[in-house]
């Protein structure tokens, strides 16, 4: 694993002149975010040694190096999901590579189904905590002690100081921002009505098919994390409630300007 990380790092370092301060992983339908980045280099995942290649619609599959909010960053346009058939090792590999390239903070976004009755489609939810029991833990297997400890503490996977900064940014910009617990599922099916109810009973406010494994890998390496869900559908409606990928992408697009502002400001304050 360390050799593979080293190969990827060596390849990417040809294209970057400064240590990136943050890594950003973008969720479904949030590709326009990259328009805000002053791009210095775009590296297709397929060119990077040992990188998996993204396949899902709405994900373009490239690593972007550039400037956001006046700071050097790496952004992943397209991420790897368990439901696509990738191993957990594949899913977290880019996080390990970005850490080795010097990032000091990881910012993530995702599309998620809301199960909190106070939420509406298009809301942003700061993830304050997560439940990962429904998806395989990516640290299962021999621990790589160069990266982190065998039994990582998970009492504060999402850094409080970053959450406070984000709340201030949203308040200053005048948009409402929710906070809550995210639960990860494998997908690719959206939840049944009973499953959405279960998610709610378990204490989660939103459910989605990504993020948590990447966060676990980051926390393992001592990398501070901030994450936001875009609420793209509401799983607990009584009425007719079919959810389509197109709807999810559309809702994500609507919320994109808020998310873009939030990430840009947050990065500028890092
Ligand atoms: N469930 C799971 N994943 C999702 C959802 C959902 O309702 N919406 C967007 N991603």
JSON list of C-alpha atoms and ligand atoms in Angstrom, two decimals, residues 28 110-114 182 185 187 189-191 196 207-210 230 232-235 243 248, ligand 1:
[
{"chain": "A", "resi": 28, "resn": "UNK", "atom": "CA", "xyz": [-23.21, 13.74, -7.33]},
{"chain": "A", "resi": 110, "resn": "UNK", "atom": "CA", "xyz": [-22.54, 14.35, -1.05]},
{"chain": "A", "resi": 111, "resn": "UNK", "atom": "CA", "xyz": [-26.13, 14.03, -2.13]},
{"chain": "A", "resi": 112, "resn": "UNK", "atom": "CA", "xyz": [-28.31, 12.49, 0.55]},
{"chain": "A", "resi": 113, "resn": "UNK", "atom": "CA", "xyz": [-31.89, 11.62, 1.37]},
{"chain": "A", "resi": 114, "resn": "UNK", "atom": "CA", "xyz": [-33.30, 13.59, 4.28]},
{"chain": "A", "resi": 182, "resn": "UNK", "atom": "CA", "xyz": [-25.38, 11.00, 8.24]},
{"chain": "A", "resi": 185, "resn": "UNK", "atom": "CA", "xyz": [-25.63, 2.60, 3.08]},
{"chain": "A", "resi": 187, "resn": "UNK", "atom": "CA", "xyz": [-26.85, 1.47, -2.41]},
{"chain": "A", "resi": 189, "resn": "UNK", "atom": "CA", "xyz": [-31.08, 0.99, -4.39]},
{"chain": "A", "resi": 190, "resn": "UNK", "atom": "CA", "xyz": [-32.66, 3.96, -2.70]},
{"chain": "A", "resi": 191, "resn": "UNK", "atom": "CA", "xyz": [-34.26, 2.99, 0.61]},
{"chain": "A", "resi": 196, "resn": "UNK", "atom": "CA", "xyz": [-36.06, 5.35, 5.66]},
{"chain": "A", "resi": 207, "resn": "UNK", "atom": "CA", "xyz": [-28.80, 8.78, 4.35]},
{"chain": "A", "resi": 208, "resn": "UNK", "atom": "CA", "xyz": [-26.40, 8.38, 1.47]},
{"chain": "A", "resi": 209, "resn": "UNK", "atom": "CA", "xyz": [-24.10, 6.07, -0.42]},
{"chain": "A", "resi": 210, "resn": "UNK", "atom": "CA", "xyz": [-20.69, 7.67, 0.08]},
{"chain": "A", "resi": 230, "resn": "UNK", "atom": "CA", "xyz": [-27.05, 18.28, -0.03]},
{"chain": "A", "resi": 232, "resn": "UNK", "atom": "CA", "xyz": [-31.77, 15.93, -2.65]},
{"chain": "A", "resi": 233, "resn": "UNK", "atom": "CA", "xyz": [-34.91, 14.05, -1.64]},
{"chain": "A", "resi": 234, "resn": "UNK", "atom": "CA", "xyz": [-37.00, 13.33, 1.43]},
{"chain": "A", "resi": 235, "resn": "UNK", "atom": "CA", "xyz": [-37.29, 9.71, 2.35]},
{"chain": "A", "resi": 243, "resn": "UNK", "atom": "CA", "xyz": [-36.85, 8.95, -6.22]},
{"chain": "A", "resi": 248, "resn": "UNK", "atom": "CA", "xyz": [-31.10, 13.89, -7.14]},
{"chain": "B", "resi": 1, "resn": "LIG", "atom": "N1", "xyz": [-30.74, 7.51, -0.13]},
{"chain": "B", "resi": 1, "resn": "LIG", "atom": "C1", "xyz": [-29.48, 7.11, -0.33]},
{"chain": "B", "resi": 1, "resn": "LIG", "atom": "N2", "xyz": [-28.63, 7.80, -1.05]},
{"chain": "B", "resi": 1, "resn": "LIG", "atom": "C2", "xyz": [-29.03, 8.95, -1.58]},
{"chain": "B", "resi": 1, "resn": "LIG", "atom": "C3", "xyz": [-30.34, 9.41, -1.42]},
{"chain": "B", "resi": 1, "resn": "LIG", "atom": "C4", "xyz": [-31.24, 8.63, -0.64]},
{"chain": "B", "resi": 1, "resn": "LIG", "atom": "O1", "xyz": [-32.43, 8.98, -0.47]},
{"chain": "B", "resi": 1, "resn": "LIG", "atom": "N3", "xyz": [-30.43, 10.57, -2.08]},
{"chain": "B", "resi": 1, "resn": "LIG", "atom": "C5", "xyz": [-29.23, 10.83, -2.64]},
{"chain": "B", "resi": 1, "resn": "LIG", "atom": "N4", "xyz": [-28.37, 9.84, -2.34]}
]
